[in-house]
Tab-separated table of C-alpha atoms in Angstrom:
chain	number	residue	atom	x	y	z
A	654	UNK	CA	-56.291	-57.620	32.397
A	655	UNK	CA	-56.641	-57.959	28.616
A	656	UNK	CA	-56.955	-61.045	26.427
A	657	UNK	CA	-57.628	-61.688	22.712
A	658	UNK	CA	-61.366	-61.112	23.289
A	659	UNK	CA	-60.547	-57.533	24.350
A	660	UNK	CA	-59.295	-56.746	20.846
A	661	UNK	CA	-61.955	-58.415	18.696
A	662	UNK	CA	-65.204	-57.092	17.292
A	663	UNK	CA	-66.364	-54.680	14.620
A	664	UNK	CA	-65.201	-51.161	13.775
A	665	UNK	CA	-68.307	-49.047	13.202
A	666	UNK	CA	-68.818	-46.688	10.272
A	667	UNK	CA	-69.746	-43.637	12.337
A	668	UNK	CA	-68.064	-40.259	12.166
A	669	UNK	CA	-67.272	-38.672	15.555
A	670	UNK	CA	-68.398	-35.058	15.846
A	671	UNK	CA	-66.560	-33.979	18.986
A	672	UNK	CA	-63.270	-32.184	19.477
A	673	UNK	CA	-59.792	-33.015	20.775
A	674	UNK	CA	-58.018	-30.861	23.321
A	675	UNK	CA	-55.954	-31.148	26.504
A	676	UNK	CA	-57.959	-31.345	29.733
A	677	UNK	CA	-56.179	-31.490	33.095
A	678	UNK	CA	-52.947	-32.517	31.410
A	679	UNK	CA	-54.378	-35.355	29.279
A	680	UNK	CA	-55.284	-35.412	25.604
A	681	UNK	CA	-59.063	-35.725	25.645
A	682	UNK	CA	-61.933	-36.238	23.237
A	683	UNK	CA	-64.903	-34.043	24.172
A	684	UNK	CA	-68.459	-34.744	23.036
A	685	UNK	CA	-70.844	-31.879	23.687
A	686	UNK	CA	-74.621	-31.529	23.501
A	687	UNK	CA	-75.921	-30.279	20.144
A	688	UNK	CA	-75.723	-26.527	19.722
A	689	UNK	CA	-78.360	-24.372	18.005
A	690	UNK	CA	-77.939	-24.269	14.241
A	691	UNK	CA	-77.041	-20.950	12.658
A	692	UNK	CA	-78.020	-19.149	9.493
A	693	UNK	CA	-75.527	-19.759	6.635
A	694	UNK	CA	-75.201	-16.003	6.049
A	695	UNK	CA	-74.678	-14.997	9.647
A	696	UNK	CA	-72.863	-16.180	12.726
A	697	UNK	CA	-75.891	-15.223	14.818
A	698	UNK	CA	-78.638	-17.817	15.372
A	699	UNK	CA	-81.580	-17.507	13.023
A	700	UNK	CA	-85.036	-17.823	14.630
A	701	UNK	CA	-86.161	-20.020	11.759
A	702	UNK	CA	-83.212	-22.416	11.875
A	703	UNK	CA	-82.240	-22.673	15.521
A	704	UNK	CA	-83.607	-23.765	18.864
A	705	UNK	CA	-82.727	-22.483	22.320
A	706	UNK	CA	-79.520	-23.909	23.748
A	707	UNK	CA	-80.080	-26.239	26.696
A	708	UNK	CA	-77.745	-26.080	29.685
A	709	UNK	CA	-75.436	-29.052	30.217
A	710	UNK	CA	-77.014	-31.375	32.780
A	711	UNK	CA	-73.981	-33.401	33.834
A	712	UNK	CA	-70.447	-34.463	33.032
A	713	UNK	CA	-69.554	-38.060	32.132
A	714	UNK	CA	-66.024	-39.484	31.913
A	715	UNK	CA	-65.546	-42.583	29.766
A	716	UNK	CA	-62.650	-44.899	30.617
A	717	UNK	CA	-62.293	-46.752	27.305
A	718	UNK	CA	-61.575	-50.285	26.231
A	719	UNK	CA	-58.167	-51.512	25.077
A	720	UNK	CA	-58.290	-49.555	21.820
A	721	UNK	CA	-58.132	-46.359	23.821
A	722	UNK	CA	-59.368	-42.805	23.480
A	723	UNK	CA	-59.090	-42.618	19.669
A	724	UNK	CA	-61.384	-45.587	18.951
A	725	UNK	CA	-64.140	-44.553	16.528
A	726	UNK	CA	-66.745	-46.733	18.250
A	727	UNK	CA	-66.116	-45.207	21.681
A	728	UNK	CA	-66.109	-41.671	20.333
A	729	UNK	CA	-69.428	-42.220	18.559
A	730	UNK	CA	-70.787	-43.699	21.790
A	731	UNK	CA	-69.718	-40.513	23.592
A	732	UNK	CA	-71.433	-38.393	20.930
A	733	UNK	CA	-74.679	-40.359	21.362
A	734	UNK	CA	-74.475	-40.037	25.136
A	735	UNK	CA	-73.897	-36.277	24.945
A	736	UNK	CA	-76.856	-35.836	22.608
A	737	UNK	CA	-79.279	-38.113	24.432
A	738	UNK	CA	-78.524	-36.910	27.952
A	739	UNK	CA	-77.401	-33.341	27.298
A	740	UNK	CA	-74.071	-34.183	28.912
A	741	UNK	CA	-70.500	-33.120	28.345
A	742	UNK	CA	-68.615	-36.376	27.811
A	743	UNK	CA	-64.841	-36.761	28.156
A	744	UNK	CA	-62.665	-39.614	26.891
A	745	UNK	CA	-59.196	-38.905	28.331
A	746	UNK	CA	-56.049	-40.616	27.086
A	747	UNK	CA	-55.325	-42.358	30.367
A	748	UNK	CA	-53.089	-44.824	28.506
A	749	UNK	CA	-50.620	-42.040	27.657
A	750	UNK	CA	-50.669	-42.865	23.953
A	751	UNK	CA	-50.326	-46.620	24.516
A	752	UNK	CA	-53.784	-47.795	23.517
A	753	UNK	CA	-53.901	-50.624	20.993
A	754	UNK	CA	-54.171	-49.314	17.408
A	755	UNK	CA	-57.611	-49.543	15.812
A	756	UNK	CA	-56.132	-51.898	13.175
A	757	UNK	CA	-55.804	-54.455	15.982
A	758	UNK	CA	-59.529	-55.234	15.756
A	759	UNK	CA	-59.528	-56.708	12.196
A	760	UNK	CA	-56.164	-58.375	12.898
A	761	UNK	CA	-57.506	-60.341	15.861
A	762	UNK	CA	-60.730	-61.190	14.031
A	763	UNK	CA	-58.694	-62.594	11.153
A	764	UNK	CA	-56.502	-64.566	13.557
A	765	UNK	CA	-59.397	-66.048	15.534
A	766	UNK	CA	-62.205	-66.418	13.024
A	767	UNK	CA	-60.868	-66.619	9.451
A	768	UNK	CA	-60.910	-69.969	7.649
A	769	UNK	CA	-59.418	-71.302	4.444
A	770	UNK	CA	-55.951	-72.178	3.178
A	771	UNK	CA	-54.627	-68.612	3.006
A	772	UNK	CA	-55.802	-67.840	6.540
A	773	UNK	CA	-54.144	-71.007	7.811
A	774	UNK	CA	-50.865	-70.058	6.142
A	775	UNK	CA	-51.072	-66.569	7.648
A	776	UNK	CA	-51.736	-67.773	11.219
A	777	UNK	CA	-48.058	-67.497	12.291
A	778	UNK	CA	-47.988	-63.904	11.025
A	779	UNK	CA	-51.219	-63.094	12.852
A	780	UNK	CA	-49.894	-64.660	16.066
A	781	UNK	CA	-46.653	-62.692	15.892
A	782	UNK	CA	-48.540	-59.431	15.338
A	783	UNK	CA	-50.898	-60.325	18.191
A	784	UNK	CA	-48.072	-60.927	20.655
A	785	UNK	CA	-46.422	-57.690	19.536
A	786	UNK	CA	-49.651	-55.916	20.484
A	787	UNK	CA	-50.792	-57.663	23.659
A	788	UNK	CA	-47.484	-57.882	25.534
A	789	UNK	CA	-46.522	-54.183	25.271
A	790	UNK	CA	-50.130	-53.213	26.006
A	791	UNK	CA	-50.195	-55.304	29.173
A	792	UNK	CA	-46.883	-53.888	30.402
A	793	UNK	CA	-47.634	-50.224	29.666
A	794	UNK	CA	-51.232	-50.239	30.828
A	795	UNK	CA	-51.107	-52.120	34.109
A	796	UNK	CA	-53.674	-50.908	36.624
A	797	UNK	CA	-50.927	-49.634	38.931
A	798	UNK	CA	-49.581	-47.418	36.145
A	799	UNK	CA	-52.829	-46.077	34.694
A	800	UNK	CA	-54.836	-45.715	37.905
A	801	UNK	CA	-53.139	-42.483	39.085
A	802	UNK	CA	-53.985	-40.852	35.728
A	803	UNK	CA	-57.609	-41.983	35.894
A	804	UNK	CA	-58.160	-40.941	39.493
A	805	UNK	CA	-56.311	-37.660	39.038
A	806	UNK	CA	-58.338	-36.735	35.969
A	807	UNK	CA	-61.689	-37.544	37.575
A	808	UNK	CA	-60.829	-35.671	40.772
A	809	UNK	CA	-59.845	-32.626	38.700
A	810	UNK	CA	-63.113	-32.793	36.745
A	811	UNK	CA	-65.079	-33.096	39.997
A	812	UNK	CA	-63.306	-30.054	41.406
A	813	UNK	CA	-63.779	-27.945	38.286
A	814	UNK	CA	-66.178	-28.818	35.457
A	815	UNK	CA	-68.481	-30.950	37.630
A	816	UNK	CA	-68.261	-28.894	40.780
A	817	UNK	CA	-71.891	-27.826	40.567
A	818	UNK	CA	-73.412	-30.654	38.560
A	819	UNK	CA	-73.608	-34.450	38.605
A	820	UNK	CA	-70.583	-36.496	37.558
A	821	UNK	CA	-70.754	-39.982	36.107
A	822	UNK	CA	-68.185	-42.488	34.900
A	823	UNK	CA	-68.587	-45.231	32.301
A	824	UNK	CA	-65.943	-47.914	31.908
A	825	UNK	CA	-65.821	-50.400	29.048
A	826	UNK	CA	-63.814	-53.636	29.017
A	827	UNK	CA	-60.289	-52.551	30.087
A	828	UNK	CA	-61.756	-49.430	31.726
A	829	UNK	CA	-64.371	-51.377	33.645
A	830	UNK	CA	-62.349	-51.886	36.786
A	831	UNK	CA	-61.249	-48.253	36.822
A	832	UNK	CA	-64.894	-47.143	36.721
A	833	UNK	CA	-65.809	-49.623	39.462
A	834	UNK	CA	-63.031	-48.506	41.804
A	835	UNK	CA	-63.907	-44.847	41.145
A	836	UNK	CA	-67.398	-45.671	42.432
A	837	UNK	CA	-65.885	-46.565	45.816
A	838	UNK	CA	-64.045	-43.298	46.400
A	839	UNK	CA	-64.986	-40.231	48.425
A	840	UNK	CA	-64.514	-36.552	47.699
A	841	UNK	CA	-64.298	-33.832	50.327
A	842	UNK	CA	-65.788	-30.452	49.495
A	843	UNK	CA	-64.981	-27.210	51.265
A	844	UNK	CA	-67.454	-24.536	52.304
A	845	UNK	CA	-67.763	-21.792	49.689
A	846	UNK	CA	-68.499	-18.096	49.602
A	847	UNK	CA	-72.182	-18.743	48.905
A	848	UNK	CA	-72.690	-20.310	52.292
A	849	UNK	CA	-72.753	-23.921	51.130
A	850	UNK	CA	-71.316	-26.256	53.718
A	851	UNK	CA	-68.452	-28.572	52.922
A	852	UNK	CA	-68.473	-32.284	53.575
A	853	UNK	CA	-67.734	-35.707	52.198
A	854	UNK	CA	-69.541	-37.199	49.207
A	855	UNK	CA	-68.905	-39.805	46.565
A	856	UNK	CA	-66.279	-38.865	44.001
A	857	UNK	CA	-68.776	-39.791	41.275
A	858	UNK	CA	-72.553	-39.719	41.490
A	859	UNK	CA	-73.135	-42.811	39.353
A	860	UNK	CA	-71.048	-45.426	37.572
A	861	UNK	CA	-71.710	-47.776	34.665
A	862	UNK	CA	-69.576	-50.546	33.253
A	863	UNK	CA	-69.989	-52.970	30.385
A	864	UNK	CA	-68.127	-56.299	30.190
A	865	UNK	CA	-65.422	-55.166	32.649
A	866	UNK	CA	-62.070	-56.890	32.916
A	867	UNK	CA	-59.897	-57.299	35.986
A	868	UNK	CA	-62.587	-56.857	38.649
A	869	UNK	CA	-61.207	-57.969	42.022
A	870	UNK	CA	-63.806	-60.022	43.883
A	871	UNK	CA	-65.219	-59.540	46.369
A	872	UNK	CA	-63.434	-56.327	47.425
A	873	UNK	CA	-64.164	-54.073	44.418
A	874	UNK	CA	-67.902	-54.722	44.750
A	875	UNK	CA	-68.083	-54.658	48.547
A	876	UNK	CA	-66.491	-51.194	48.592
A	877	UNK	CA	-68.977	-49.613	46.175
A	878	UNK	CA	-70.228	-46.257	47.352
A	879	UNK	CA	-71.809	-44.615	44.315
A	880	UNK	CA	-74.689	-46.323	42.455
A	881	UNK	CA	-73.136	-48.860	40.068
A	882	UNK	CA	-74.594	-50.665	37.051
A	883	UNK	CA	-73.029	-53.473	35.022
A	884	UNK	CA	-73.946	-54.868	31.601
A	885	UNK	CA	-72.471	-58.315	30.960
A	886	UNK	CA	-73.029	-61.109	28.468
A	887	UNK	CA	-73.601	-64.698	29.505
A	888	UNK	CA	-71.010	-65.761	26.902
A	889	UNK	CA	-68.223	-63.458	28.120
A	890	UNK	CA	-64.776	-65.029	27.911
A	891	UNK	CA	-63.308	-62.584	30.454
A	892	UNK	CA	-65.924	-62.741	33.220
A	893	UNK	CA	-67.508	-66.125	33.877
A	894	UNK	CA	-71.108	-66.554	34.989
A	895	UNK	CA	-69.847	-67.848	38.332
A	896	UNK	CA	-68.170	-64.471	38.838
A	897	UNK	CA	-71.321	-62.677	37.688
A	898	UNK	CA	-73.358	-64.672	40.202
A	899	UNK	CA	-70.850	-63.821	42.930
A	900	UNK	CA	-71.357	-60.122	42.153
A	901	UNK	CA	-75.125	-60.612	42.293
A	902	UNK	CA	-74.766	-62.264	45.704
A	903	UNK	CA	-72.750	-59.333	47.050
A	904	UNK	CA	-75.254	-56.814	45.686
A	905	UNK	CA	-78.116	-58.743	47.289
A	906	UNK	CA	-76.621	-58.683	50.796
A	907	UNK	CA	-78.603	-55.629	51.831
A	908	UNK	CA	-81.649	-53.728	50.662
A	909	UNK	CA	-79.559	-50.587	50.199
A	910	UNK	CA	-77.035	-52.416	48.012
A	911	UNK	CA	-79.837	-53.844	45.890
A	912	UNK	CA	-81.424	-50.442	45.417
A	913	UNK	CA	-78.162	-48.729	44.455
A	914	UNK	CA	-76.570	-51.375	42.229
A	915	UNK	CA	-77.659	-53.581	39.355
A	916	UNK	CA	-76.348	-56.389	37.179
A	917	UNK	CA	-77.988	-56.916	33.784
A	918	UNK	CA	-77.076	-60.113	31.917
A	919	UNK	CA	-77.518	-60.153	28.124
A	920	UNK	CA	-78.310	-63.556	26.696
A	921	UNK	CA	-75.876	-64.666	24.001
A	922	UNK	CA	-73.701	-61.567	24.318
A	923	UNK	CA	-69.944	-61.923	24.089
A	924	UNK	CA	-67.167	-59.798	25.514
A	925	UNK	CA	-67.139	-56.302	24.000
A	926	UNK	CA	-70.745	-56.315	22.760
A	927	UNK	CA	-71.571	-52.823	24.095
A	928	UNK	CA	-68.763	-51.166	22.105
A	929	UNK	CA	-67.518	-53.544	19.413
A	930	UNK	CA	-70.689	-55.447	18.515
A	931	UNK	CA	-71.544	-55.978	14.857
A	932	UNK	CA	-74.242	-53.459	13.800
A	933	UNK	CA	-74.917	-55.633	10.755
A	934	UNK	CA	-76.119	-58.443	13.022
A	935	UNK	CA	-79.594	-57.689	14.363
A	936	UNK	CA	-79.027	-59.464	17.675
A	937	UNK	CA	-75.669	-57.762	18.205
A	938	UNK	CA	-77.166	-54.406	17.267
A	939	UNK	CA	-80.097	-54.825	19.654
A	940	UNK	CA	-77.873	-55.826	22.568
A	941	UNK	CA	-75.618	-52.836	21.965
A	942	UNK	CA	-78.592	-50.477	21.866
A	943	UNK	CA	-80.013	-51.970	25.064
A	944	UNK	CA	-76.675	-51.550	26.859
A	945	UNK	CA	-76.543	-47.895	25.794
A	946	UNK	CA	-80.078	-47.389	27.078
A	947	UNK	CA	-79.138	-49.118	30.349
A	948	UNK	CA	-76.243	-46.685	30.784
A	949	UNK	CA	-78.302	-43.598	29.960
A	950	UNK	CA	-81.240	-44.632	32.132
A	951	UNK	CA	-78.897	-45.288	35.053
A	952	UNK	CA	-77.306	-41.879	34.773
A	953	UNK	CA	-80.637	-40.118	34.344
A	954	UNK	CA	-82.055	-41.851	37.402
A	955	UNK	CA	-79.198	-41.003	39.756
A	956	UNK	CA	-78.323	-37.602	38.323
A	957	UNK	CA	-81.929	-36.547	38.945
A	958	UNK	CA	-81.509	-37.395	42.640
A	959	UNK	CA	-78.403	-35.195	42.804
A	960	UNK	CA	-80.260	-32.322	41.169
A	961	UNK	CA	-83.118	-32.768	43.640
A	962	UNK	CA	-80.701	-32.795	46.566
A	963	UNK	CA	-81.507	-36.429	47.366
A	964	UNK	CA	-78.116	-37.843	46.445
A	965	UNK	CA	-75.430	-39.002	48.854
């Protein structure tokens, strides 16, 4: 589900540093951990200008908000995650090129928040443009259409790139339900030539979502298998506090559920704050930073258990 709040916010000034390629059949943005710097006069690392390369610790797949895989904010978020956690981070185009254009963000802000005579006169134009964006987006990106792409991509990553390392998923806004449902799925591994036994495990090792849309209660939460963390504002137009409290009640039903899942409510935060918050507003900036830290801490906590052999 998407609504006007899913398209509002602020476009950040960052410059993504990752690369675009095709991964498992989908156009994908890849953010990688920083590599050692090299001497300007040589392609070989210089002892005075480089540091040893660290091995990648995990793979994270981001299921983006309504703006899709090309959104500057989401790409910069992936870059920060890759750098901070030493992860390879993928943002696949699970919308098949049908994400809302980045220009939608200032359009919806102008429609919803601008004042004055000119803005009033332009309201019909803004409304027409808004309907021309929302309706096609809703039709082309229904859960039933996009889910096979999301699940197929994550299963392929689990089988290949994340076969021998932890795998996490982060879903923002539109991608929040996808990330949540992924956290309920199992993955069957086969015995290999090194003597490791096969068996069933969670498809992902940890999941994070911020201000998710379209969560089906209570089933999506009751079925959770992998550790799941949610960041939500108490002024979120998409998910009411009564729904947040219902999720808290489900999580609190057992000690195991409480230990493996968390709900963090951000006072005053609106829908989209973890991706499209205004960095020029100190409160918005702080809430966005705290949500990023929540995500990273969650992954670090549960990825460490996988590395220690204490995971599922």
